Amino acid sequence: MNFPFLTIITFTPLAAGLLILLFPAERKDEVRVTALAAAVIATALSLFVYFTYNSAAGGYQFIEKYDWVPQFGISYHVGVDGMSLPLVLLTSVVMLTGVLISWGLDDRPREFFAFLFILATGVFGVFVALDLFHLFFFYEIAVFPMYLLIAIWGWAKTREYAAMKLTLYLFIGSVVSLVGALAMYYTSGLNTFDMLRLAEANFSPEFQRLWFPFVFFGFAILGGIFPFHNWSPDGHVAAPTAVSMFHAGVLMKLGAFAALRVGIMLLPEGARFHMPWIVLLTLVNVVYGSFIAMVQKDLKYMIGFSSVSHMGLVAMAFTTLNREGYVGAGLQMFSHGVMTALFFACVGMIYDRAHTRMMPELGGISKKMPWVAVAFIIGGFTSMGMPGLSGFVAELPIFLGVWKAKAVDVSGYPQWLSWLANMAQQPWYFPAIALISAIAIVVTAAYVLRAVQKVFFGEISPEHDHHVGDVTVLDKTALSILVGLMILIGLYPTIMAPLIETGVMPILKLLKVA
Amino acid sequence: MFFILQHLLSLILFVPAVGALIVLRLPQDDENLLRWAAFILSLFPLGFALLLWARFDPNQPGFQFEEVAPWFTVINAGYHLGVDGISVPMVLLTTLLTPLAILFSFSIKEKVKAYMVLFLLLEAGMLGVFMALDLILFFLFWEVGLIPMYFLINIWGSANRQYASFKFFIYTMAGSVGLLLAIQTIGIALGSFDMVNAINNWPAFSDFIYGISPQTVRAIAFWAFTIAFAIKVPIWPFHTWLPDAHTEAPTAGSMILAGVLLKLGAYGFLRLVLPLYPAEAQTFAIVLGVLALMAIVMGALASFGQNDFKRLVAYSSVNHMGFVVLGIAVAAYVRGSGDPLNGIIAANGAVLQMFNHGLSAAGMFLLVGVIYDRTHTRDLNEFGGLFPLAPVYGGLLIFTSMASLGLPGLNGFVSEFMVVRGAFAVPAFTLITALSMIGLLMTGAYILKGIQKVLHGPVNPKWVGHSLEISTREIISIAPLLALMLIIGIWPSWLVGVINAAVTRLMG
Amino acid sequence: MTFEPFTSATLLAVLPEILLVALAALVMGLDLLWPESRKRTLGLVAAAGLGLIWVLAVIFSRPSAENALIFGGMLRDDWASFVFRLLFIFSGMIVALISLDSPGVSGKGEYYAILISAVFGMNFMASAADLIMLYLAIETTSIALYLLAGYLRDDDKSSESGLKYFLFGAFTSTVMLYGFSLLYGFTGKTNLYELSAALGNVPPLVVVVSALLVLVGFGFKVAAVPFHFWTPDVYEGAPTPITAFISVASKAAGFAVLIRVMLAVFPEAESYWVPLVIVISMVTMTLGNTLALAQKNIKRLLAYSSIAQAGYALVGLAAISTAGIAATIFYLVMYTLTNLAAFAVVILVSRVTKSDEIADYAGLSRRSPSLALAFLVAFLSLGGMPPLAGFFGKFFVFAAVVQQGVAQNNSWLIWLAVVGVLNAIIGLYYYLVVLKVVYLYRSERESEKIPVPRAYAAALWVCVAGIILLGTWASPWIGTATSAAGNLF
């Protein structure tokens, strides 16, 4: 594994972005082609890495390590395991489809793609990071381009507000985690930021219990955990299509993933201790998110809240501390990433042509945009957890994991929370949570079907009838890729689930539950 | 050839799906190409099913043509297919009805490609349910079959299709939620989702689950399974989605809906509820029998009261499926007790009735579709005296109606007789059976009413001069059904023999 | 204390300064000789000369290992002074480049000569090891800067800024001189490195008072609260290249002397002045950031931003460890590159728009995408975003202070880091607001391109490349800073 695959995957977008910046502003086609080329390269390499990963051996592979700032024990240290590899693939797929869908963007495409690619590099960098500083470095790189992308190319009505809110929220979140990470760095006494070594640092239980919430929530903010999910719907809605795809499809996974890598894997004792109450927050995410989605009239807001709900499932899966739950979390991150990218792509296509996203104003769109209709419907079924699609494959293990979950370590809860500790230890606690979450599935089915019926079927308004045209070949290609992935994983989970499982087992060992 | 035999079930399952993809790639505008391609592609599964039938050995215990492959190993769910004497007739029924339905659908003019693709996918979904031997796989195909049917009703249906399709989908899905939760419980308790494993180990499972006693868990899970399947069959009072769905669906959709989809529910009872919950099923068998009675009687009465021809046939499905449920109830009650003979007879009757009703319901809906296509009305009062105007059609309608009515010599009689014979002899069910005869009486009433209103009486001047006769294509669509109705009616043993062996084993 | 005997090698140590004098003379001479039309080239000559001096300094003037006290103990030849001197020469070069075509200063020989003198003075500030030398250097620099600030005689604002700068500076340097005199009076020594030993016998009150007085003067130079009041007005009124110069070089020079003097002279009084530094740092950061939020003028915003940035740099000093000082030095280098880039863009824009209001930056991204990008890089670096130098700058200072706080169990230091981090968040906000105006807002004048002369382009490229380089490959730079810091203890 000497060829630096991961480095190339990570920096191809950045290189392309810088290259694009050098083009004159009028050369829009060259810009687009370059962007596409970079996306294709990244995707091809990701696929190669995905399929040549040795599942039998497991662990971190394709490792590269170079000294970076040795005075602080900071190194450029990358590698992938079963949890991060699907996400790397997801990022490249979303990048590729995002480029395809943004082909028609006419307002300064040069800057758009450049910033988008800087964002992509940041995201890749986090997924492959095995050094804590390296993770933060790229995490921050992924935060600020969002501001420009949303503020400049977003929906005029709310973009400034949403962009500022999003950036500050995420920055604060990352700062909170950074504080926790620095605490780890200093307390470990190892003078290294290398996560593999920090995982063996044996922090004291008190230390872990104290710092886990900081680190976990700092990152989980980006994952949209209640009650810090507020930035997400506004951010989703205000962002231009490709950015929404990235935002919901990849960025939120970044938060969840970092919460896993840094919070759960480095502070396992803290994870075990805090999960019993964190699961309640995730329950709110799942159920509340779906109910709020139900009352939205703006299609994009509906999808945004649906993302909050589905990401809540990922966080809930993390709290299960068992194999099914974690595999489900990995699958859900991928499946939801693809699905929500698809949704936002469809909404973007509709909005570009009909100039409205309000469901009462739309109708009969399937006559004009059949591909979009089919894609959206398949995405909708995935979101409901319909078997045969990736949503079912992801949500089933999560629910199984929740059923089976047990509160592992609740000694040490303060007096005023002892009621919670007691409740968490009852055998019905987690099953009850699973049952309540099942409500969300039914609600999801309702709002998805309602949206489908309102938007795609029924009568088309005369002005839409005249102005709305079908989507381009590139759009169709992007939609096909996304739909294909959902069906593939749904029917043939073997292609991803065992890989994720190899990544899950070491985590469970760290958590001392395996 | 060996490869085909080794993977026969997978072939049967995947050929329709692959066929759907092939049709998807065909040009949209060449409607004839699409129709014929779909039809020919649907003949392949039929061919394979006939091969299956030929090579199936009724005397060998257990499941045959089993295929096992890793699928979703993380949760211990595998790709496990297999058939026995109960599922083979169902597979045959499905693969037989689909080409006929597609052939009938040649008259569909709008969005032909989408229609054909959905139909083929629907076939794959239904076949998957019958052949699955893994609970998650079963559930997957159970749910997957909903989607094409939803769209078939929603897009190509009649005036009230939005409401009907939505209700159909949500009703069935709601039932499935409970099913899924119960399946999950089984999977967690046993550590595997394999059906054979579950059948062997679940009834005797004795550990506590989530701190609840296994008996309680089994009872709750039993009801979850039962309700989900009851919605599908449908068993009174969960039947209210059926009339709307059947009526609003396009003709071929109704054929499949009544012909196969309802059987999924009954199959679920036989394959899952009875083996997995023998004790609970036995306890509640009487309740099931009473509900079956309600279905038989209410269904018939409701049918009699209809003025819409299609709705009349729809309610007749409730009536006929009531017999299936009665047979199952008897089987559940008798299972494991000393003398299972009555149960065996009743169960045989139930499975045969499933097959028979598939034939006759499909035939009836086809014929309703024929007349609707020409007159654009289903109102019985609008018809009258059409026999001279469409003699062939009239003959076929009478023939099919007689089969549906249960005329001796045709298939309906054999299955209903077996059910009644088996049920009557079981003391607990005697009264129920006696009361269900009222339903049988009403069945005759509504069938004859239907025939009379459509075919007999003075010719309705409105239709004079219209060409109402059934076309050759449509005759070919219904011919195999008619042939089978006759053959089974006079010589049922070729079919009952296959069913009997499996049923006997089911009854212990 | 032994002083190095004078050898020819010693001359190499002050080679840069000698060359600076020669360059200044050359510029003045050329100014007399050349006709008006050619005078613009003076700036290029100055810049090229400074560049050449920089290269020669790197090659020849590296300090020897022993931190020698040369010229009779007047100067200390160590890595700290080396690094700072290179920084000043670099700043001077960039400022000379961006002064070209600036109204009122371009083509003026004395302007460049005074600029070079300012650099000269700062060099000695960084290497001074004796109170007298220190004072001379400070005054040389300050007078040069007063003149430069008020250079535009006909501009009221410039004259006002020059005068204000002069008055403020004179006052604070008097106070500082009084502190120096106390030190000399009580110990009889002027050499910084002899003073600390001698102060052992001096009453602590005197030590503390002299430390405080000295801090006043240095605080002014650094523009820390409460000695910052001159900053907004002076920055706004002075010619923009000089604003840039004051904001980076003068501030860095102030830090150079601050660090050297406090560490060399007052190590014993650390328990008194370190808490003071902590408090000043907290207040400076917070005040600078909060006041910047309300600014509508870019130069004033950058002024308050500079105040805040000084606060961040002070965090490193509060740590009193090699890592902390190294972090401060790294921060100053980062800050120099960043602020120079920002001001370069400001100059270019204001030449065309004739305005320094932030609102007039609307549509900049369309008028000149490359300038907007440079601006973006600079502002994000100020905000502390990777992969730019500002991220590492903030990381190093906060890491150093937390490390020290954990090691010494001093929670004040941890709180300082917390305040710093919170301030970084506030800071990000107003930087983003400016970027929002640049990228998002439209203006009717969008299609008018903004010309970027080659000299400016070169300056911007160097600075932006430096920002990105320090932000990604920080290791050699922090390594150098660490050696520099090590020398100071």
Coordinates of N, CA and C in Angstrom, one line a residue, chain A residues 323-324 327 331 377 381 384 386-388 392-393 396-397 399-400 403-404 427-428 431 435 438 441-442 445 449-450 453 457-458 490-494 497-498 501, chain B residues 25 70-76 111 136 139-141 143-144 146-147 150-151 154-155 162-163 165-166 169-170 173 177 180-181 183-185 187-188 193 210-211:
Chain A
R323 N -23.1 -4.4 18.5 CA -22.7 -4.6 17.1 C -23.7 -4.2 16.1
E324 N -25.0 -4.7 16.3 CA -26.0 -4.4 15.3 C -26.2 -2.9 15.2
V327 N -23.2 -1.2 13.3 CA -23.2 -1.5 11.8 C -24.4 -0.8 11.2
L331 N -24.2 1.9 8.1 CA -25.1 1.8 6.9 C -26.0 3.0 6.8
I377 N -39.5 9.4 -5.7 CA -40.3 8.4 -5.1 C -39.5 7.3 -4.5
F381 N -39.3 6.1 -0.6 CA -39.4 4.8 0.0 C -38.2 4.4 0.8
M384 N -38.6 5.9 4.1 CA -39.6 5.2 5.0 C -39.0 3.9 5.5
M386 N -38.5 1.3 3.4 CA -39.1 0.2 2.7 C -38.1 -0.9 2.3
P387 N -38.4 -2.1 2.6 CA -37.4 -3.2 2.3 C -37.1 -3.2 0.8
G388 N -35.9 -3.6 0.4 CA -35.5 -3.6 -0.9 C -34.6 -2.4 -1.2
F392 N -34.0 0.4 4.6 CA -34.4 -0.7 5.4 C -33.2 -1.4 5.9
V393 N -32.3 -1.6 5.0 CA -31.0 -2.3 5.4 C -30.3 -1.6 6.5
L396 N -33.0 -1.4 9.9 CA -33.3 -2.7 10.7 C -32.2 -3.0 11.7
P397 N -30.9 -3.0 11.3 CA -30.0 -3.3 12.4 C -30.0 -2.3 13.5
F399 N -32.6 -0.7 14.7 CA -33.7 -1.1 15.6 C -33.3 -2.3 16.4
L400 N -32.7 -3.3 15.7 CA -32.3 -4.5 16.5 C -31.3 -4.1 17.6
W403 N -33.2 -2.5 20.5 CA -33.9 -3.5 21.3 C -32.9 -4.2 22.2
K404 N -31.7 -4.5 21.7 CA -30.8 -5.3 22.5 C -30.0 -4.5 23.4
P427 N -35.1 -3.6 31.9 CA -35.0 -4.2 30.6 C -35.9 -3.7 29.6
W428 N -36.9 -2.8 30.0 CA -37.8 -2.3 29.0 C -37.4 -1.0 28.5
P431 N -36.0 -1.1 24.7 CA -37.2 -1.5 23.9 C -38.2 -0.4 23.8
L435 N -39.7 1.3 20.4 CA -41.1 1.3 20.0 C -41.5 2.8 19.7
A438 N -40.4 3.9 16.5 CA -41.2 3.3 15.3 C -42.3 4.2 14.9
I441 N -41.3 6.1 12.0 CA -41.4 5.5 10.7 C -42.7 5.7 10.0
V442 N -43.8 5.5 10.8 CA -45.1 5.7 10.3 C -45.3 7.2 9.8
A445 N -43.6 7.8 6.7 CA -44.3 7.3 5.5 C -45.4 8.3 5.1
L449 N -45.3 10.3 1.5 CA -46.4 10.0 0.6 C -47.2 11.2 0.3
R450 N -47.4 12.0 1.3 CA -48.2 13.2 1.1 C -47.4 14.1 0.1
Q453 N -47.6 12.8 -3.4 CA -48.9 13.0 -4.0 C -49.1 14.4 -4.4
F457 N -48.1 14.2 -8.3 CA -49.3 13.8 -8.9 C -50.4 14.9 -8.8
G458 N -51.5 14.6 -9.3 CA -52.5 15.7 -9.2 C -52.4 16.6 -10.4
G490 N -29.8 -1.9 -0.9 CA -31.0 -2.4 -0.4 C -31.2 -3.9 -0.7
L491 N -30.8 -4.3 -1.9 CA -31.0 -5.7 -2.2 C -29.8 -6.6 -1.9
Y492 N -28.6 -6.0 -1.9 CA -27.4 -6.8 -1.7 C -26.6 -6.1 -0.6
P493 N -27.0 -6.2 0.6 CA -26.3 -5.5 1.7 C -24.9 -6.1 1.9
T494 N -24.7 -7.3 1.4 CA -23.4 -7.9 1.6 C -22.2 -7.0 1.1
A497 N -22.2 -4.2 4.3 CA -22.4 -4.5 5.8 C -21.2 -5.2 6.4
P498 N -20.6 -6.2 5.7 CA -19.5 -6.9 6.4 C -18.3 -6.0 6.5
E501 N -18.8 -4.0 9.4 CA -18.6 -4.8 10.6 C -17.2 -4.9 11.1
Chain B
R25 N -35.3 -0.6 -20.5 CA -34.4 -0.1 -21.5 C -35.0 0.1 -22.9
P70 N -25.1 -16.2 1.7 CA -25.0 -15.1 2.7 C -25.6 -13.8 2.1
W71 N -26.3 -13.1 2.9 CA -26.9 -11.9 2.4 C -26.8 -10.7 3.3
F72 N -27.3 -10.8 4.5 CA -27.2 -9.7 5.4 C -26.7 -10.3 6.7
T73 N -25.4 -10.8 6.6 CA -24.9 -11.6 7.7 C -24.8 -10.9 9.1
V74 N -24.7 -9.6 9.0 CA -24.6 -8.8 10.2 C -25.7 -9.1 11.2
I75 N -26.9 -9.2 10.6 CA -28.1 -9.4 11.5 C -28.5 -10.9 11.5
N76 N -27.7 -11.7 10.9 CA -28.0 -13.2 10.8 C -29.2 -13.4 10.0
K111 N -48.7 5.3 -20.9 CA -47.5 4.9 -20.1 C -47.3 3.4 -20.1
I136 N -36.6 -12.1 7.3 CA -36.3 -10.7 6.8 C -36.5 -10.7 5.3
F139 N -40.2 -10.6 4.8 CA -40.7 -9.2 5.0 C -40.3 -8.3 3.9
L140 N -39.1 -8.5 3.4 CA -38.7 -7.6 2.3 C -39.6 -7.7 1.1
F141 N -39.9 -9.0 0.7 CA -40.7 -9.1 -0.5 C -42.2 -8.8 -0.2
E143 N -43.2 -6.4 1.7 CA -43.4 -4.9 1.5 C -43.1 -4.5 0.1
V144 N -42.2 -5.1 -0.5 CA -41.8 -4.7 -1.9 C -43.0 -4.8 -2.8
L146 N -45.9 -4.1 -2.3 CA -46.9 -3.1 -2.2 C -46.7 -1.9 -3.2
I147 N -45.4 -1.7 -3.4 CA -45.1 -0.5 -4.2 C -45.7 -0.5 -5.6
Y150 N -49.4 -0.2 -5.6 CA -49.8 1.2 -5.3 C -49.8 2.0 -6.5
F151 N -48.7 1.9 -7.3 CA -48.7 2.8 -8.5 C -49.6 2.3 -9.6
N154 N -52.8 3.7 -8.5 CA -52.8 5.2 -8.5 C -52.8 5.8 -9.9
I155 N -52.1 5.2 -10.8 CA -51.9 5.8 -12.1 C -52.9 5.4 -13.1
Q162 N -56.9 7.7 -6.2 CA -55.9 8.3 -5.2 C -56.3 7.8 -3.8
Y163 N -57.5 7.9 -3.5 CA -58.0 7.5 -2.2 C -57.7 6.0 -2.0
S165 N -55.7 3.9 -3.5 CA -54.3 3.4 -3.5 C -53.7 3.8 -2.2
F166 N -54.0 5.0 -1.7 CA -53.4 5.5 -0.5 C -53.9 4.6 0.7
F169 N -52.3 1.2 0.6 CA -50.9 1.2 1.0 C -50.7 1.4 2.5
I170 N -51.4 2.4 3.0 CA -51.2 2.7 4.4 C -51.7 1.6 5.3
M173 N -49.4 -1.3 5.2 CA -48.1 -0.9 5.9 C -48.3 -0.9 7.4
V177 N -46.0 -3.0 10.2 CA -45.1 -2.5 11.3 C -45.1 -3.5 12.4
L180 N -43.1 -6.5 11.5 CA -41.7 -6.3 11.6 C -41.2 -6.3 13.0
L181 N -41.9 -5.7 13.9 CA -41.5 -5.7 15.3 C -41.5 -7.1 15.8
I183 N -41.2 -9.9 14.1 CA -40.0 -10.6 13.4 C -38.7 -10.2 14.1
Q184 N -38.6 -8.9 14.4 CA -37.3 -8.5 15.1 C -37.2 -9.2 16.4
T185 N -38.3 -9.4 17.1 CA -38.3 -10.0 18.4 C -37.8 -11.5 18.3
G187 N -36.1 -12.7 15.8 CA -34.7 -12.7 15.4 C -33.7 -12.5 16.6
I188 N -34.1 -11.6 17.5 CA -33.2 -11.3 18.6 C -33.2 -12.5 19.6
F193 N -32.6 -15.2 11.7 CA -33.9 -15.0 11.2 C -34.4 -16.1 10.3
Y210 N -36.5 -9.3 27.2 CA -36.7 -7.9 27.7 C -37.4 -8.0 29.1
G211 N -37.2 -9.1 29.8 CA -37.8 -9.2 31.1 C -39.2 -9.6 31.0

